[in-house]
XYZ file of C-alpha atoms in Angstrom:
585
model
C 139.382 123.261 2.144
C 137.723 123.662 5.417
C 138.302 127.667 5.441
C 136.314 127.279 1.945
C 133.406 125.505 3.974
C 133.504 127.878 6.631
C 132.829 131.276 4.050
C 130.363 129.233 2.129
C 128.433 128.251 5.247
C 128.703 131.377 6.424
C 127.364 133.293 3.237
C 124.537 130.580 3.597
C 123.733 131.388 7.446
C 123.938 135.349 6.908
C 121.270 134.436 4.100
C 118.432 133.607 6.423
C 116.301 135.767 9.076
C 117.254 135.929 12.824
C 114.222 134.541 13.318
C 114.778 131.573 10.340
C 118.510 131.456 11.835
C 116.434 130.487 15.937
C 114.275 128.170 14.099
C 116.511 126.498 12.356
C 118.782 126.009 15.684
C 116.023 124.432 17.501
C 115.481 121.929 14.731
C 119.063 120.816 14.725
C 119.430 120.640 18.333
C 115.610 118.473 18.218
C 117.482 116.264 15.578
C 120.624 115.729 17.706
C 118.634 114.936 20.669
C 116.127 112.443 19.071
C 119.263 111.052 17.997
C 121.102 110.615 21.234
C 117.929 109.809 23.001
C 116.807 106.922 20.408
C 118.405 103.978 22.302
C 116.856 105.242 25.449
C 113.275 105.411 23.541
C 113.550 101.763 22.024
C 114.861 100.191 25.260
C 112.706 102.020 27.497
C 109.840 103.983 25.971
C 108.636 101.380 23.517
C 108.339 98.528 26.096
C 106.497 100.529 28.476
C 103.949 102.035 25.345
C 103.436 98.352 24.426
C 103.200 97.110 27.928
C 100.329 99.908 28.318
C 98.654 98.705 24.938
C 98.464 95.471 26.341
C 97.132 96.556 29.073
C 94.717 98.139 28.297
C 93.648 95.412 25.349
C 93.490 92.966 28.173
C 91.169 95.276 30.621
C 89.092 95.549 27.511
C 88.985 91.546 27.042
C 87.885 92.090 31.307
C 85.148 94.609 30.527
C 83.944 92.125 27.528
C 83.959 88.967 29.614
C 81.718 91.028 32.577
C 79.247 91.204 29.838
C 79.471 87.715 28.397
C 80.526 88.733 25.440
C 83.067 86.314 24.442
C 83.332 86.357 21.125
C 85.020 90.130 21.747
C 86.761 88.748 24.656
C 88.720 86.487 22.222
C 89.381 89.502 19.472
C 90.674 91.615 22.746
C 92.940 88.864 23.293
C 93.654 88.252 19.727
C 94.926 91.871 19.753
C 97.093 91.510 22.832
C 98.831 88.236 21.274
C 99.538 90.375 17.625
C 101.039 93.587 20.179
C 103.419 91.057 21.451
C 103.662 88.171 19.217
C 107.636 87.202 20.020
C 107.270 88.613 23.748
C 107.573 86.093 26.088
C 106.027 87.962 29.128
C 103.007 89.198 26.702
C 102.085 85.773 26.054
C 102.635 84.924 29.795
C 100.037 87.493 30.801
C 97.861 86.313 27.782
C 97.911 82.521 29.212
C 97.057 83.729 32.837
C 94.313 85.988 31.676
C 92.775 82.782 29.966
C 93.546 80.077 32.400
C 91.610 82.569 34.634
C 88.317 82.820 32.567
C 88.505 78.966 32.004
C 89.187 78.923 28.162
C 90.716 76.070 26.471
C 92.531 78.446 24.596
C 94.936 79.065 27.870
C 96.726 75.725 26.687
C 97.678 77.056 23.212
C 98.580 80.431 25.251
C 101.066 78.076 27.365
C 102.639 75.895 24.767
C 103.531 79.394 23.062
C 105.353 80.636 26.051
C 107.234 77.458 26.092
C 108.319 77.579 22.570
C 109.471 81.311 23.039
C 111.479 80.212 26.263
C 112.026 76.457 25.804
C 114.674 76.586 29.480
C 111.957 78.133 31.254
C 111.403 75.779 34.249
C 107.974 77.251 35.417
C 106.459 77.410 31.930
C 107.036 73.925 31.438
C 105.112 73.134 35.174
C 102.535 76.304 34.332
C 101.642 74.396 31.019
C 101.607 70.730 32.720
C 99.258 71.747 35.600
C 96.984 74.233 33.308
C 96.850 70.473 31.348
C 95.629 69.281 34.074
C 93.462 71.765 34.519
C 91.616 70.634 30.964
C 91.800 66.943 31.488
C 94.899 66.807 28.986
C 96.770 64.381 30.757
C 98.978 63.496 28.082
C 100.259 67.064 26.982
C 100.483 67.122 31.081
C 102.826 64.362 30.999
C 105.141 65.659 27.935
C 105.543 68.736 29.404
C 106.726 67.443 32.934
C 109.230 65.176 30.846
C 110.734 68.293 29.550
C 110.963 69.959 32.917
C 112.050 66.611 34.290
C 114.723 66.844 31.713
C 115.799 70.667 32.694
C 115.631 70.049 36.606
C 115.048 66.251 37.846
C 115.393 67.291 41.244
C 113.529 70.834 41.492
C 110.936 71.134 44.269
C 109.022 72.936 41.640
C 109.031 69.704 39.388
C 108.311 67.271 41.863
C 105.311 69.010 43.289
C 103.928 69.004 39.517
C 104.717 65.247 39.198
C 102.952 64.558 42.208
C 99.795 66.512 41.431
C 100.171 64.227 37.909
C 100.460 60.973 39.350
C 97.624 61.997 41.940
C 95.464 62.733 38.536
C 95.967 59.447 37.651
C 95.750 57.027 40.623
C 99.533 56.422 40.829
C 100.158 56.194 44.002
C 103.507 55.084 44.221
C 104.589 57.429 41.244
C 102.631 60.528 43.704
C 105.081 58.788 47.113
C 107.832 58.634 45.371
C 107.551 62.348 44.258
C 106.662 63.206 47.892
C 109.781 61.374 49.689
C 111.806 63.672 47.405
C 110.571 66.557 48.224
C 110.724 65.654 52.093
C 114.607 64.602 51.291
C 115.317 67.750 49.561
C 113.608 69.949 52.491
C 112.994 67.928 55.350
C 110.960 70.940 56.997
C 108.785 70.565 53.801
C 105.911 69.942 56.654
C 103.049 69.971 53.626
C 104.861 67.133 51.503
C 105.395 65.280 54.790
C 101.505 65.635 55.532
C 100.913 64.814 52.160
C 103.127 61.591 51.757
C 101.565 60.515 55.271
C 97.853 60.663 54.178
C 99.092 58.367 51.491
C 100.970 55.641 53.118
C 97.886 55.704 55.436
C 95.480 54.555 53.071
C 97.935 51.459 51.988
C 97.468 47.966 52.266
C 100.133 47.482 53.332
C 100.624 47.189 57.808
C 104.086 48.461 57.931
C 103.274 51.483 55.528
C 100.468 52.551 57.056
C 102.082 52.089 60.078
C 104.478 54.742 59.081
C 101.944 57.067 58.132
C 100.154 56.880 61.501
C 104.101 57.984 63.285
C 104.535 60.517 60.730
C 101.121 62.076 61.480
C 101.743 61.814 65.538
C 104.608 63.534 64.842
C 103.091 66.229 62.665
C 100.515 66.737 65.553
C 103.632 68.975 67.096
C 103.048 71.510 64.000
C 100.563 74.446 64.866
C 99.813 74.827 61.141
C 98.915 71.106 60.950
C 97.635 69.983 64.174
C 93.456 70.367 63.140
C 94.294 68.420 59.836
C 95.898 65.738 61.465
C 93.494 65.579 64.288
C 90.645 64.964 62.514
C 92.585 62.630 59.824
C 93.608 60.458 62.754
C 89.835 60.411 63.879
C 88.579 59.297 60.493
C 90.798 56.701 60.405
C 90.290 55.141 63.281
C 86.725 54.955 62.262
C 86.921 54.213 59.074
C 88.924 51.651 60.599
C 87.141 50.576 63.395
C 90.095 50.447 65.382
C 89.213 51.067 68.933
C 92.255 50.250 70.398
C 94.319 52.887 68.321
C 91.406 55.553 69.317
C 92.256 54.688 73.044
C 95.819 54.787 72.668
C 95.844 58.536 70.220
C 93.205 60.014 72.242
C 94.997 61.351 75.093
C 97.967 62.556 72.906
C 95.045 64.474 70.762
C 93.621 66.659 73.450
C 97.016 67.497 74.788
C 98.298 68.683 71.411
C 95.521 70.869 70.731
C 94.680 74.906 72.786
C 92.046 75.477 75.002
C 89.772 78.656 76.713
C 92.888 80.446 79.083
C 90.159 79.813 81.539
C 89.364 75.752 80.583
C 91.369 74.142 83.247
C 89.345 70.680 84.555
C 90.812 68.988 81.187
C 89.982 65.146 81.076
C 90.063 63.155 77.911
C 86.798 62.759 76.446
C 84.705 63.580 73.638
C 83.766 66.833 74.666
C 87.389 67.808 75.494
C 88.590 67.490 72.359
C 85.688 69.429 70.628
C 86.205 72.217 72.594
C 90.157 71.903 71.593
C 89.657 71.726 67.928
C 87.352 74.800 68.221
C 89.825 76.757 69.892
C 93.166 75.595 68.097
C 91.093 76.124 64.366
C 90.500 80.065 65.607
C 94.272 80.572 64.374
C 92.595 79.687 60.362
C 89.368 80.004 58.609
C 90.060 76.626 56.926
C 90.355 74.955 60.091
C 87.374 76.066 61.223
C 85.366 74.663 58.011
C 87.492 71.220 58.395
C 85.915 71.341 62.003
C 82.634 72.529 60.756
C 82.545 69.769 58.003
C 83.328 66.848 60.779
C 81.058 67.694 63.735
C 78.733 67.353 60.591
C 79.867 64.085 59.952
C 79.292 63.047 63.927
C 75.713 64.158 63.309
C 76.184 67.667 65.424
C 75.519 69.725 62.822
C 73.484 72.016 64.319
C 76.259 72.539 67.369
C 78.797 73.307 64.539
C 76.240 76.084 63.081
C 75.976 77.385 66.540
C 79.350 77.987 66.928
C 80.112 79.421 63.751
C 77.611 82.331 64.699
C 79.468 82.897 67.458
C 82.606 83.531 65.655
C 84.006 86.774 64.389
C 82.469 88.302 61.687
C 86.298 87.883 59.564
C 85.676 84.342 60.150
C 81.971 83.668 60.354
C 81.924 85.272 57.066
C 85.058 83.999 55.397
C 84.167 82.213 52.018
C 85.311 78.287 53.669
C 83.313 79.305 56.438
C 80.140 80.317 55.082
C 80.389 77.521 52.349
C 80.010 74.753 54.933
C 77.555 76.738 57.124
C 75.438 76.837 53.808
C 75.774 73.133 53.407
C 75.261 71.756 57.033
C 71.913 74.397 57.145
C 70.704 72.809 53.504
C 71.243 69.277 55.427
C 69.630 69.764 58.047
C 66.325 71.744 56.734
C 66.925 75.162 58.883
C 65.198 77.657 56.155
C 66.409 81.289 57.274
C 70.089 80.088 57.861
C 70.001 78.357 54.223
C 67.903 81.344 52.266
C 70.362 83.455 54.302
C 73.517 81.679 53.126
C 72.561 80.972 49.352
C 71.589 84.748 49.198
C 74.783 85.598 50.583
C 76.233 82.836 47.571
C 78.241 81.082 49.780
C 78.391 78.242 47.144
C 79.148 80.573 44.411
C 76.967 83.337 42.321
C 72.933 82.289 42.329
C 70.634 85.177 41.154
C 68.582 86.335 44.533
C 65.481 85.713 42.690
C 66.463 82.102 42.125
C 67.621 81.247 45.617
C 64.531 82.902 47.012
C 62.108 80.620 44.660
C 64.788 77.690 45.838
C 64.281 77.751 49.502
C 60.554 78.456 48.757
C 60.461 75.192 46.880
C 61.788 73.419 49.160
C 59.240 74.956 52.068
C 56.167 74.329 49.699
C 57.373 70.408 49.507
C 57.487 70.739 53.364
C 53.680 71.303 53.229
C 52.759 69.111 50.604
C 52.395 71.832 47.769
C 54.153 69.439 45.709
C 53.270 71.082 42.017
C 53.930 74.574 43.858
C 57.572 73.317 44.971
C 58.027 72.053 41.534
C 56.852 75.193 39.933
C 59.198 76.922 41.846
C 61.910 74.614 41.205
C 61.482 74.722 37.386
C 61.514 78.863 38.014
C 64.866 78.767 39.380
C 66.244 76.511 37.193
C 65.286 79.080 34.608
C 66.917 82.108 36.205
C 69.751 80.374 36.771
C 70.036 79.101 33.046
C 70.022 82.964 31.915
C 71.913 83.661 34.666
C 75.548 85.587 33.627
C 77.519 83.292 35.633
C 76.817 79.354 34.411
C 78.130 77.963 37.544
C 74.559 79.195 39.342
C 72.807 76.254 37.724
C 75.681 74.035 39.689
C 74.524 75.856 42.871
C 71.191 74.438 42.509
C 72.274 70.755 41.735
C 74.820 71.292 44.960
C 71.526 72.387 46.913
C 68.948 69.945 45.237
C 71.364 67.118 46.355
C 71.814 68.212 49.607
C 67.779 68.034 49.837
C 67.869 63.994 48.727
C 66.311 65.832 45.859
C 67.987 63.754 42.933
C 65.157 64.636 40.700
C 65.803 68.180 41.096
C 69.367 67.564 40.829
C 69.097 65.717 37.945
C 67.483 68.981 36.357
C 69.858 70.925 36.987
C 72.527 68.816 35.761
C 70.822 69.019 32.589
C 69.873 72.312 32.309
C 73.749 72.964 32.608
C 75.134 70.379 29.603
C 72.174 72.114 27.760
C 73.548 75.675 28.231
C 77.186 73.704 27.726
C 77.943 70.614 26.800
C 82.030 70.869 28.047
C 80.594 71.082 31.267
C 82.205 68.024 33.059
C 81.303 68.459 36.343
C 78.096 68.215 35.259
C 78.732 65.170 33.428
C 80.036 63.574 37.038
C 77.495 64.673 38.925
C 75.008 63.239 36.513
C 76.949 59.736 37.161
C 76.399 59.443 40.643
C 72.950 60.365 40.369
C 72.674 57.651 37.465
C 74.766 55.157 39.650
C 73.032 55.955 42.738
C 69.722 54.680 41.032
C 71.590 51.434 39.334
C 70.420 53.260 36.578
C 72.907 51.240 33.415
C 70.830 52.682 30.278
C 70.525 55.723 31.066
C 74.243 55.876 32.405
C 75.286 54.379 29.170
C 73.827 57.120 27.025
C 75.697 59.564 29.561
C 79.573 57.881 28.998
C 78.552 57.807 25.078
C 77.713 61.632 25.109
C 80.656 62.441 27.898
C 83.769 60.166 26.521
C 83.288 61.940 23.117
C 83.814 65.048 24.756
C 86.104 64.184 26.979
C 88.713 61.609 25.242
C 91.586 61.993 27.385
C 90.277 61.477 30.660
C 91.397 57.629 31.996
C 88.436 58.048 34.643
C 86.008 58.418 31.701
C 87.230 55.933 29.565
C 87.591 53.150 32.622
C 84.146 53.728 33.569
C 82.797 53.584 30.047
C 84.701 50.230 29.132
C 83.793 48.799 32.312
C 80.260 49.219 32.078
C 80.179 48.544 28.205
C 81.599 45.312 28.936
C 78.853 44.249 31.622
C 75.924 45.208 29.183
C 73.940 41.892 27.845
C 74.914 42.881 24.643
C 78.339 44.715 24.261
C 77.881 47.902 22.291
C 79.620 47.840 18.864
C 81.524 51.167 19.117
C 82.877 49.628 22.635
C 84.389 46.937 20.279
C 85.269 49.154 18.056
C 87.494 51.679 20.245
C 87.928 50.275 23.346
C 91.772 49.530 22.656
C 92.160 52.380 20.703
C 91.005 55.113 23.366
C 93.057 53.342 26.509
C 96.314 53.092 24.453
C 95.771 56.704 23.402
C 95.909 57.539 27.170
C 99.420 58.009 28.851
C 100.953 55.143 30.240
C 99.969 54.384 34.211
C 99.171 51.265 36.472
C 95.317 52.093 36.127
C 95.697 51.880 32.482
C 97.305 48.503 32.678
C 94.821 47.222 35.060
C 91.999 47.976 32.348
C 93.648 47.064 29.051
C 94.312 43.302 31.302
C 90.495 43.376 32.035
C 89.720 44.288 28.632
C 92.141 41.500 27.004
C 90.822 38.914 29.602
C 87.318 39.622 28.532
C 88.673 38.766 24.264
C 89.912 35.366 25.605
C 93.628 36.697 25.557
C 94.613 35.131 29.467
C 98.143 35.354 28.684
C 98.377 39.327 27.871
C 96.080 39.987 30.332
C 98.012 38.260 32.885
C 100.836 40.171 31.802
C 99.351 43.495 31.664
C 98.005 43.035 35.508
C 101.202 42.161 36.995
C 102.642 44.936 35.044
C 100.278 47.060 37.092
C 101.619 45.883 39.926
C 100.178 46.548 44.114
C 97.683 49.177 42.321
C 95.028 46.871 42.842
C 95.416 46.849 46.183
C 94.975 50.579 46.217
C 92.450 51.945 43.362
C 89.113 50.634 43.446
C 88.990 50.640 39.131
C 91.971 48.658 39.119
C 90.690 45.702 41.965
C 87.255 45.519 39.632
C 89.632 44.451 36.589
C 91.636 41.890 38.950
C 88.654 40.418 40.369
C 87.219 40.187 37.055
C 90.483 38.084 36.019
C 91.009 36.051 39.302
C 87.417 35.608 39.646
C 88.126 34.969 43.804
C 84.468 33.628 45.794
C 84.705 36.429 47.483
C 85.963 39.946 45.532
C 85.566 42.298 48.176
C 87.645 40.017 50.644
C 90.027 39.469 48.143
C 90.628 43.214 46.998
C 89.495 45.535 50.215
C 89.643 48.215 47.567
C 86.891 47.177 45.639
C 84.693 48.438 48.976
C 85.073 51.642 47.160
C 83.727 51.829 44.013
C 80.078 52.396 43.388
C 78.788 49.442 40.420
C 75.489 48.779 38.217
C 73.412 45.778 39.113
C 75.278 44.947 35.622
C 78.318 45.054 37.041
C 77.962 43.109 39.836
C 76.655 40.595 38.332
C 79.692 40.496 36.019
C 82.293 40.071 39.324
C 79.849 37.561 41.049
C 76.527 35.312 40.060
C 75.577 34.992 43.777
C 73.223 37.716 44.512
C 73.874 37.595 48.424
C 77.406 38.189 48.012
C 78.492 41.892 48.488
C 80.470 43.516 45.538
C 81.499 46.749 45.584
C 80.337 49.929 48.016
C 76.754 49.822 49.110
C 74.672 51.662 47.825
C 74.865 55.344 48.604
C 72.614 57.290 51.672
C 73.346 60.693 49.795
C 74.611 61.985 46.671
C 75.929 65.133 47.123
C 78.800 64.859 44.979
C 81.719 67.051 45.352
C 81.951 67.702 41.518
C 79.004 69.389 42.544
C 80.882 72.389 44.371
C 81.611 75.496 42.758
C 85.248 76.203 44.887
């Protein structure tokens, strides 16, 4: 049989040409080697093509999105998703991409990856703290239950839980998250920092008492010792503890560096200046922390001094330059503040528009008042058409820092005009509004802002509380009041405001419930004491809930915690409002 195969195949081969017999050669060995070299092609070849079609779909969604043309910025990244539809690391890249540009659609891009890889730890946390990152709070919280679920005691979930519980106002939920951390890693110097700065704004003596030692101790930490300095200074004056300033103060300038040629070292104010100065040379944020708080001392214009004198890699690093720009806007030094906000040290402002900016504010100077605003109104138009839509939050940053809440105020709305999910804007907008004990006009802002922001329990607080101090209670308060808290995920602060909410319906029993449900929060969040004082109705609410000192109200709601006029409720009423949803980084 097989010498009949052989004669028949060879009859056939003497049939062709030498040349057909080479040709057809090279197209069997081609076949044989496609053949051997396929598994090598689909495991290597075709990854690496489709990586580099992704690629290259995704630098196309770039070069769209440097344009402003989103609408082919989401068909680039439509593309991308179809090239890799069932490829986890496609859809990884995808969610990246998008939680860098700022779209909503980086959420979607997340829960994919997690339904591709349902194990993976750090999609889980990626997806909770890009959440976050929308004001999701409740998708936040499901997915941390499912990384809870696949590692309870990961670093990587507990940081994610305590950025959460910070979020929303759960303080013990954020220490408790903390303390494991430092018990999993006790050199974990940031979560110790961290869990410090908590306990040391707690009610609580012994607590805070421990935060103080674990921040003494910390001051042995090069990395830490400018944070803590300054933290233990606030403190004590926020405090108005004298004693504890005597007693740290010595331990402060010995923990911090000095000149090699500073040696007459006594303990005073000066001392320690020139300490922080030198010790914050070691990191650019330092020196902006130190910046910010010789600022706050009123020596603003000896902090700008010395940042001149720095290096240029930290004179001119982006911390750096961003508090220069805002102790110069303060305190009304022209060239240093044209300089800065043409340098866009609080993010991207056209040059035309920071020019007619600082000439606005140098016509007001002279009393060319309808000059300065017909400057103002020019920038505010520049910066509306302006590519980047965070230049029109540059100018409500600068008009603040000016005491210029009417120009602020314009900016705010130019930027919900140009687009309405713009939140910060929104919050900035409430402090001005809150600032003036403005209630009607701050109403109209929580009705326009809660619709677009549902799931935020700031949002909703704020717009129940003030609802409820109104003369007249607004019907679609009534109406979904209950409905919007209990669609919120379950936390203290919540409590607090559904008992406030009950209590104000006549239902004392629930809402005695609900509040001790919420347990020592009141004693911490300033949202949560209004609801308690509201229920307890004490002579006295600030007394009776220090927290309360720290939240802003309406005349409204003042009058709602208190009839007598001359009784302080709440924080006074605000010098400045430069609020920091007003900054850009």
């Amino acid at each position: 049989m097989i010498a009949r195969w052989q004669r028949h195949w060879h009859l056939y081969w003497t049939g062709f040409t030498h040349r057909q017999q080479i040709a057809a050669t090279a197209a069997a060995v081609t076949a044989l080697l496609g053949l051997a070299l396929w598994p090598v092609v689909q495991f290597w070849g075709l990854p690496r093509l489709q990586t580099w079609r992704v690629d290259r779909t995704l630098a196309q969604a770039n070069a769209f999105a440097a344009e402003q043309d989103y609408r082919n910025v989401l068909l680039a990244i439509r593309r991308a998703s179809q090239l890799g539809s069932q490829d986890v690391a496609v859809w990884r890249r995808i969610a990246d991409y998008l939680t860098q540009l700022g779209s909503p659609e980086a959420l979607q891009a997340r829960q994919t990856v997690t339904a591709l890889d349902p194990t993976d730890l750090h999609a889980r946390v990626e997806l909770a703290q890009t959440a976050l990152l929308f004001g999701d709070y409740k998708t936040s919280q499901s997915a941390l239950e499912a990384a809870k679920a696949l590692a309870p005691s990961s670093t990587t979930y507990q940081e994610a839980a305590a950025t959460l519980a910070l979020y929303l106002g759960d303080v013990d939920q954020l220490k408790t998250n903390l303390t494991a951390l430092v018990s999993a890693d006790p050199s974990n110097t940031q979560a110790a920092y961290d869990l410090a700065i908590a306990r040391l704004w707690s009610p609580d003596a012994t607590e805070r008492r421990n935060g103080l030692d674990t921040l003494t101790v910390l001051l042995a930490q090069p990395e830490l010792r400018v944070r803590v300095t300054l933290d233990l200074l606030k403190d004590t004056a926020r405090n108005q503890d004298q004693p504890q300033l005597v007693a740290l103060f010595p331990h402060l300038v010995d923990a911090l560096d000095y000149p090699t040629a500073f040696t007459a070292r006594t303990t005073n104010l000066n001392t320690l200046i020139l300490g922080l100065k030198t010790t914050a040379l070691d990191d650019p944020a330092d020196v902006a922390r130190v910046a910010d708080w010789l600022a706050d001392i009123r020596l603003g214009r000896d902090a700008l001094q010395w940042v001149h004198t720095l290096p240029a890699e930290l004179r001119e690093h982006p911390r750096v330059a961003e508090i220069a720009a805002e102790i110069s806007l303060r305190e009304g030094i022209p060239a240093a503040s044209a300089h800065y906000l043409l340098q866009n040290a609080f993010g991207d402002l056209p040059p035309e528009a920071a020019v007619l900016a600082t000439g606005a504010r140098q016509l007001e100077a002279h009393n060319r008042l309808a000059a300065a605003q017909a400057a103002w109104d020019e920038a505010i138009n520049l910066a509306s058409d302006a590519r980047d839509p965070n230049a029109l939050r540059v100018l409500a940053r600068v008009g603040a820092l000016w005491g210029r809440n009417d120009w602020t105020q314009q900016a705010l709305r130019a930027a919900l005009k140009r687009n309405p999910n713009a939140f910060w804007a929104y919050a900035g907008l409430r402090d001005q509004l809150l600032a003036a004990d403005n209630a009607n006009a701050l109403w109209k802002l929580y009705q326009q802002w809660i619709e677009r922001q549902p799931d935020d329990l700031t949002v909703v607080i704020q717009w129940i509380r003030l609802g409820t101090s109104l003369p007249q209670v607004p019907t679609e308060l009534e109406r979904e009041a209950t409905r919007r808290l209990l669609a919120l995920p379950a936390s203290p602060r919540r409590d607090a405001a559904l008992a406030g909410w009950h209590h104000l319906h006549g239902e004392t029993a629930l809402a005695r419930e609900l509040l001790q449900r919420a347990g020592n929060v009141v004693d911490r969040e300033p949202d949560a004491a209004y609801w308690a004082a509201l229920i307890d109705r004490p002579l006295d609410p600030n007394r009776r809930f220090p927290a309360l000192s720290r939240l802003l109200l309406t005349y409204e709601e003042r009058r709602q915690l208190s009839t007598d006029d001359d009784m302080p409720v709440g924080a006074p009423r605000p010098v400045s409002t430069n609020s920091h949803s007003l900054h850009v980084r």
